[in-house]
Amino acid sequence: MFKNNIFNGIAIFIVIGYGIMMYFSMQTGYSEAMLFGTTKELTIDSHQYYRIFTSTIAHGGLPHLFMNMVALSSLGSTVIYFTNEKFSLFTFIAAALICGVVTSFQTDALTVGASGAIYGLFGILIYFAIKQHRMGYSGMLKQLGPIILINVFISFMPDISFVGHATGLIVGLVCSYIYDKKHSRSFY
């Protein structure tokens, strides 16, 4: 699960960034979400556009950070197998930034976490599982089925950004479609 790949480095970067954000949080008395998360009032109306980037690093506590970093490391290894590190990294960053922009227009809640970017990687897996299924190989889709159901359920839970998850997933699917058309990959 924790093979050496670019996503382990990104996980370390996020953990260090989160630690720095926690330090600022303790110094100011405001939560990391309040200081670095996205919401229309803070990001758009107050012109604090750095939040589009920092919202991926900020998390709603250590359990949230831990779950996302485990997901990032394990999904990252699998996604790299089907594509490559460069494309996987591009998709992760694109999903993170597009999620940051989209969630900046939400007015009801602060949004934090790497989940949207991780759902970009999940979108890659779903795309190639569907492609494999269409070619007559259903193994990957059968394995992903329960994971898909669990993640759909999680996305509708309170205090979870359905918009962020859906945006990341769409970015992953679109990037995969473009990548697949450019590389015409076959999977068995």
PDB file of N, CA and C in Angstrom, residues 69-125:
ATOM      1  N   MET A  69      -4.521  11.019   4.084  1.00  0.00           N
ATOM      2  CA  MET A  69      -3.158  10.671   3.697  1.00  0.00           C
ATOM      3  C   MET A  69      -3.036   9.172   3.403  1.00  0.00           C
ATOM      4  N   VAL A  70      -3.750   8.325   4.136  1.00  0.00           N
ATOM      5  CA  VAL A  70      -3.760   6.891   3.830  1.00  0.00           C
ATOM      6  C   VAL A  70      -4.398   6.673   2.453  1.00  0.00           C
ATOM      7  N   ALA A  71      -5.527   7.349   2.205  1.00  0.00           N
ATOM      8  CA  ALA A  71      -6.200   7.228   0.904  1.00  0.00           C
ATOM      9  C   ALA A  71      -5.293   7.729  -0.218  1.00  0.00           C
ATOM     10  N   LEU A  72      -4.624   8.838   0.007  1.00  0.00           N
ATOM     11  CA  LEU A  72      -3.731   9.406  -1.009  1.00  0.00           C
ATOM     12  C   LEU A  72      -2.608   8.442  -1.357  1.00  0.00           C
ATOM     13  N   SER A  73      -1.978   7.879  -0.359  1.00  0.00           N
ATOM     14  CA  SER A  73      -0.863   6.962  -0.599  1.00  0.00           C
ATOM     15  C   SER A  73      -1.320   5.690  -1.303  1.00  0.00           C
ATOM     16  N   SER A  74      -2.410   5.096  -0.850  1.00  0.00           N
ATOM     17  CA  SER A  74      -2.838   3.836  -1.455  1.00  0.00           C
ATOM     18  C   SER A  74      -3.433   4.043  -2.849  1.00  0.00           C
ATOM     19  N   LEU A  75      -4.258   5.069  -3.031  1.00  0.00           N
ATOM     20  CA  LEU A  75      -4.802   5.337  -4.364  1.00  0.00           C
ATOM     21  C   LEU A  75      -3.704   5.761  -5.332  1.00  0.00           C
ATOM     22  N   GLY A  76      -2.763   6.548  -4.838  1.00  0.00           N
ATOM     23  CA  GLY A  76      -1.681   7.031  -5.691  1.00  0.00           C
ATOM     24  C   GLY A  76      -0.914   5.899  -6.345  1.00  0.00           C
ATOM     25  N   SER A  77      -0.565   4.881  -5.575  1.00  0.00           N
ATOM     26  CA  SER A  77       0.172   3.732  -6.126  1.00  0.00           C
ATOM     27  C   SER A  77      -0.617   3.035  -7.219  1.00  0.00           C
ATOM     28  N   THR A  78      -1.903   2.855  -6.983  1.00  0.00           N
ATOM     29  CA  THR A  78      -2.750   2.161  -7.954  1.00  0.00           C
ATOM     30  C   THR A  78      -2.926   2.984  -9.224  1.00  0.00           C
ATOM     31  N   VAL A  79      -3.155   4.267  -9.068  1.00  0.00           N
ATOM     32  CA  VAL A  79      -3.361   5.147 -10.226  1.00  0.00           C
ATOM     33  C   VAL A  79      -2.105   5.210 -11.086  1.00  0.00           C
ATOM     34  N   ILE A  80      -0.957   5.281 -10.465  1.00  0.00           N
ATOM     35  CA  ILE A  80       0.305   5.322 -11.213  1.00  0.00           C
ATOM     36  C   ILE A  80       0.459   4.060 -12.054  1.00  0.00           C
ATOM     37  N   TYR A  81      -0.005   2.925 -11.535  1.00  0.00           N
ATOM     38  CA  TYR A  81       0.068   1.673 -12.281  1.00  0.00           C
ATOM     39  C   TYR A  81      -0.688   1.781 -13.603  1.00  0.00           C
ATOM     40  N   PHE A  82      -1.847   2.423 -13.602  1.00  0.00           N
ATOM     41  CA  PHE A  82      -2.675   2.524 -14.807  1.00  0.00           C
ATOM     42  C   PHE A  82      -2.262   3.667 -15.726  1.00  0.00           C
ATOM     43  N   THR A  83      -1.579   4.649 -15.198  1.00  0.00           N
ATOM     44  CA  THR A  83      -1.188   5.801 -16.029  1.00  0.00           C
ATOM     45  C   THR A  83       0.307   6.012 -15.884  1.00  0.00           C
ATOM     46  N   ASN A  84       0.690   7.059 -15.206  1.00  0.00           N
ATOM     47  CA  ASN A  84       2.085   7.317 -14.860  1.00  0.00           C
ATOM     48  C   ASN A  84       2.116   8.407 -13.811  1.00  0.00           C
ATOM     49  N   GLU A  85       3.280   8.651 -13.220  1.00  0.00           N
ATOM     50  CA  GLU A  85       3.373   9.647 -12.150  1.00  0.00           C
ATOM     51  C   GLU A  85       3.044  11.051 -12.635  1.00  0.00           C
ATOM     52  N   LYS A  86       3.513  11.400 -13.815  1.00  0.00           N
ATOM     53  CA  LYS A  86       3.298  12.760 -14.324  1.00  0.00           C
ATOM     54  C   LYS A  86       1.810  13.060 -14.505  1.00  0.00           C
ATOM     55  N   PHE A  87       1.093  12.155 -15.155  1.00  0.00           N
ATOM     56  CA  PHE A  87      -0.337  12.356 -15.366  1.00  0.00           C
ATOM     57  C   PHE A  87      -1.088  12.328 -14.037  1.00  0.00           C
ATOM     58  N   SER A  88      -0.749  11.393 -13.172  1.00  0.00           N
ATOM     59  CA  SER A  88      -1.425  11.272 -11.882  1.00  0.00           C
ATOM     60  C   SER A  88      -1.231  12.537 -11.049  1.00  0.00           C
ATOM     61  N   LEU A  89      -0.013  13.050 -11.045  1.00  0.00           N
ATOM     62  CA  LEU A  89       0.274  14.282 -10.309  1.00  0.00           C
ATOM     63  C   LEU A  89      -0.481  15.459 -10.913  1.00  0.00           C
ATOM     64  N   PHE A  90      -0.494  15.542 -12.242  1.00  0.00           N
ATOM     65  CA  PHE A  90      -1.229  16.618 -12.913  1.00  0.00           C
ATOM     66  C   PHE A  90      -2.708  16.573 -12.518  1.00  0.00           C
ATOM     67  N   THR A  91      -3.298  15.393 -12.548  1.00  0.00           N
ATOM     68  CA  THR A  91      -4.717  15.251 -12.218  1.00  0.00           C
ATOM     69  C   THR A  91      -4.977  15.630 -10.764  1.00  0.00           C
ATOM     70  N   PHE A  92      -4.105  15.196  -9.862  1.00  0.00           N
ATOM     71  CA  PHE A  92      -4.257  15.531  -8.445  1.00  0.00           C
ATOM     72  C   PHE A  92      -4.234  17.046  -8.251  1.00  0.00           C
ATOM     73  N   ILE A  93      -3.256  17.710  -8.847  1.00  0.00           N
ATOM     74  CA  ILE A  93      -3.138  19.166  -8.699  1.00  0.00           C
ATOM     75  C   ILE A  93      -4.314  19.877  -9.358  1.00  0.00           C
ATOM     76  N   ALA A  94      -4.702  19.432 -10.556  1.00  0.00           N
ATOM     77  CA  ALA A  94      -5.853  20.039 -11.240  1.00  0.00           C
ATOM     78  C   ALA A  94      -7.110  19.885 -10.397  1.00  0.00           C
ATOM     79  N   ALA A  95      -7.332  18.691  -9.851  1.00  0.00           N
ATOM     80  CA  ALA A  95      -8.514  18.466  -9.015  1.00  0.00           C
ATOM     81  C   ALA A  95      -8.467  19.342  -7.764  1.00  0.00           C
ATOM     82  N   ALA A  96      -7.284  19.449  -7.144  1.00  0.00           N
ATOM     83  CA  ALA A  96      -7.151  20.283  -5.940  1.00  0.00           C
ATOM     84  C   ALA A  96      -7.494  21.743  -6.242  1.00  0.00           C
ATOM     85  N   LEU A  97      -6.926  22.276  -7.311  1.00  0.00           N
ATOM     86  CA  LEU A  97      -7.158  23.687  -7.637  1.00  0.00           C
ATOM     87  C   LEU A  97      -8.591  23.946  -8.103  1.00  0.00           C
ATOM     88  N   ILE A  98      -9.135  23.073  -8.929  1.00  0.00           N
ATOM     89  CA  ILE A  98     -10.504  23.270  -9.402  1.00  0.00           C
ATOM     90  C   ILE A  98     -11.481  23.116  -8.236  1.00  0.00           C
ATOM     91  N   CYS A  99     -11.233  22.164  -7.349  1.00  0.00           N
ATOM     92  CA  CYS A  99     -12.070  22.044  -6.141  1.00  0.00           C
ATOM     93  C   CYS A  99     -11.975  23.300  -5.292  1.00  0.00           C
ATOM     94  N   GLY A 100     -10.764  23.840  -5.156  1.00  0.00           N
ATOM     95  CA  GLY A 100     -10.586  25.079  -4.401  1.00  0.00           C
ATOM     96  C   GLY A 100     -11.396  26.220  -4.988  1.00  0.00           C
ATOM     97  N   VAL A 101     -11.399  26.315  -6.310  1.00  0.00           N
ATOM     98  CA  VAL A 101     -12.173  27.374  -6.976  1.00  0.00           C
ATOM     99  C   VAL A 101     -13.669  27.140  -6.786  1.00  0.00           C
ATOM    100  N   VAL A 102     -14.122  25.925  -7.067  1.00  0.00           N
ATOM    101  CA  VAL A 102     -15.562  25.628  -6.994  1.00  0.00           C
ATOM    102  C   VAL A 102     -16.089  25.809  -5.573  1.00  0.00           C
ATOM    103  N   THR A 103     -15.370  25.288  -4.585  1.00  0.00           N
ATOM    104  CA  THR A 103     -15.850  25.401  -3.202  1.00  0.00           C
ATOM    105  C   THR A 103     -15.752  26.832  -2.683  1.00  0.00           C
ATOM    106  N   SER A 104     -14.978  27.677  -3.358  1.00  0.00           N
ATOM    107  CA  SER A 104     -14.902  29.084  -2.968  1.00  0.00           C
ATOM    108  C   SER A 104     -16.209  29.821  -3.212  1.00  0.00           C
ATOM    109  N   PHE A 105     -17.071  29.252  -4.008  1.00  0.00           N
ATOM    110  CA  PHE A 105     -18.351  29.896  -4.291  1.00  0.00           C
ATOM    111  C   PHE A 105     -19.469  29.404  -3.377  1.00  0.00           C
ATOM    112  N   GLN A 106     -19.139  28.475  -2.472  1.00  0.00           N
ATOM    113  CA  GLN A 106     -20.134  28.005  -1.512  1.00  0.00           C
ATOM    114  C   GLN A 106     -20.274  29.033  -0.398  1.00  0.00           C
ATOM    115  N   THR A 107     -21.480  29.272   0.031  1.00  0.00           N
ATOM    116  CA  THR A 107     -21.708  30.261   1.074  1.00  0.00           C
ATOM    117  C   THR A 107     -22.019  29.633   2.422  1.00  0.00           C
ATOM    118  N   ASP A 108     -22.294  28.345   2.445  1.00  0.00           N
ATOM    119  CA  ASP A 108     -22.816  27.745   3.670  1.00  0.00           C
ATOM    120  C   ASP A 108     -21.774  27.150   4.609  1.00  0.00           C
ATOM    121  N   ALA A 109     -20.567  26.866   4.164  1.00  0.00           N
ATOM    122  CA  ALA A 109     -19.603  26.205   5.043  1.00  0.00           C
ATOM    123  C   ALA A 109     -18.177  26.413   4.559  1.00  0.00           C
ATOM    124  N   LEU A 110     -17.270  26.362   5.520  1.00  0.00           N
ATOM    125  CA  LEU A 110     -15.850  26.343   5.176  1.00  0.00           C
ATOM    126  C   LEU A 110     -15.505  24.961   4.640  1.00  0.00           C
ATOM    127  N   THR A 111     -14.655  24.902   3.622  1.00  0.00           N
ATOM    128  CA  THR A 111     -14.260  23.631   3.047  1.00  0.00           C
ATOM    129  C   THR A 111     -12.752  23.457   3.200  1.00  0.00           C
ATOM    130  N   VAL A 112     -12.349  22.324   3.743  1.00  0.00           N
ATOM    131  CA  VAL A 112     -10.936  21.997   3.907  1.00  0.00           C
ATOM    132  C   VAL A 112     -10.707  20.529   3.574  1.00  0.00           C
ATOM    133  N   GLY A 113      -9.467  20.194   3.254  1.00  0.00           N
ATOM    134  CA  GLY A 113      -9.076  18.802   3.070  1.00  0.00           C
ATOM    135  C   GLY A 113      -8.670  18.472   1.653  1.00  0.00           C
ATOM    136  N   ALA A 114      -7.940  17.388   1.537  1.00  0.00           N
ATOM    137  CA  ALA A 114      -7.438  16.921   0.249  1.00  0.00           C
ATOM    138  C   ALA A 114      -8.413  15.963  -0.432  1.00  0.00           C
ATOM    139  N   SER A 115      -9.604  15.799   0.128  1.00  0.00           N
ATOM    140  CA  SER A 115     -10.558  14.823  -0.410  1.00  0.00           C
ATOM    141  C   SER A 115     -10.912  15.081  -1.868  1.00  0.00           C
ATOM    142  N   GLY A 116     -11.133  16.325  -2.242  1.00  0.00           N
ATOM    143  CA  GLY A 116     -11.479  16.628  -3.629  1.00  0.00           C
ATOM    144  C   GLY A 116     -10.382  16.186  -4.580  1.00  0.00           C
ATOM    145  N   ALA A 117      -9.122  16.466  -4.212  1.00  0.00           N
ATOM    146  CA  ALA A 117      -7.996  16.049  -5.047  1.00  0.00           C
ATOM    147  C   ALA A 117      -7.876  14.529  -5.070  1.00  0.00           C
ATOM    148  N   ILE A 118      -8.128  13.893  -3.941  1.00  0.00           N
ATOM    149  CA  ILE A 118      -8.089  12.433  -3.865  1.00  0.00           C
ATOM    150  C   ILE A 118      -9.207  11.836  -4.723  1.00  0.00           C
ATOM    151  N   TYR A 119     -10.357  12.479  -4.743  1.00  0.00           N
ATOM    152  CA  TYR A 119     -11.434  12.014  -5.614  1.00  0.00           C
ATOM    153  C   TYR A 119     -11.049  12.165  -7.088  1.00  0.00           C
ATOM    154  N   GLY A 120     -10.150  13.085  -7.392  1.00  0.00           N
ATOM    155  CA  GLY A 120      -9.616  13.159  -8.755  1.00  0.00           C
ATOM    156  C   GLY A 120      -8.892  11.873  -9.109  1.00  0.00           C
ATOM    157  N   LEU A 121      -8.107  11.343  -8.175  1.00  0.00           N
ATOM    158  CA  LEU A 121      -7.433  10.062  -8.394  1.00  0.00           C
ATOM    159  C   LEU A 121      -8.446   8.922  -8.467  1.00  0.00           C
ATOM    160  N   PHE A 122      -9.456   8.997  -7.632  1.00  0.00           N
ATOM    161  CA  PHE A 122     -10.521   8.004  -7.645  1.00  0.00           C
ATOM    162  C   PHE A 122     -11.228   8.011  -8.999  1.00  0.00           C
ATOM    163  N   GLY A 123     -11.401   9.196  -9.583  1.00  0.00           N
ATOM    164  CA  GLY A 123     -12.006   9.318 -10.912  1.00  0.00           C
ATOM    165  C   GLY A 123     -11.192   8.592 -11.971  1.00  0.00           C
ATOM    166  N   ILE A 124      -9.867   8.635 -11.832  1.00  0.00           N
ATOM    167  CA  ILE A 124      -9.002   7.910 -12.765  1.00  0.00           C
ATOM    168  C   ILE A 124      -9.283   6.411 -12.667  1.00  0.00           C
ATOM    169  N   LEU A 125      -9.346   5.891 -11.442  1.00  0.00           N
ATOM    170  CA  LEU A 125      -9.596   4.466 -11.257  1.00  0.00           C
ATOM    171  C   LEU A 125     -10.958   4.055 -11.801  1.00  0.00           C
TER     172      LEU A 125
END
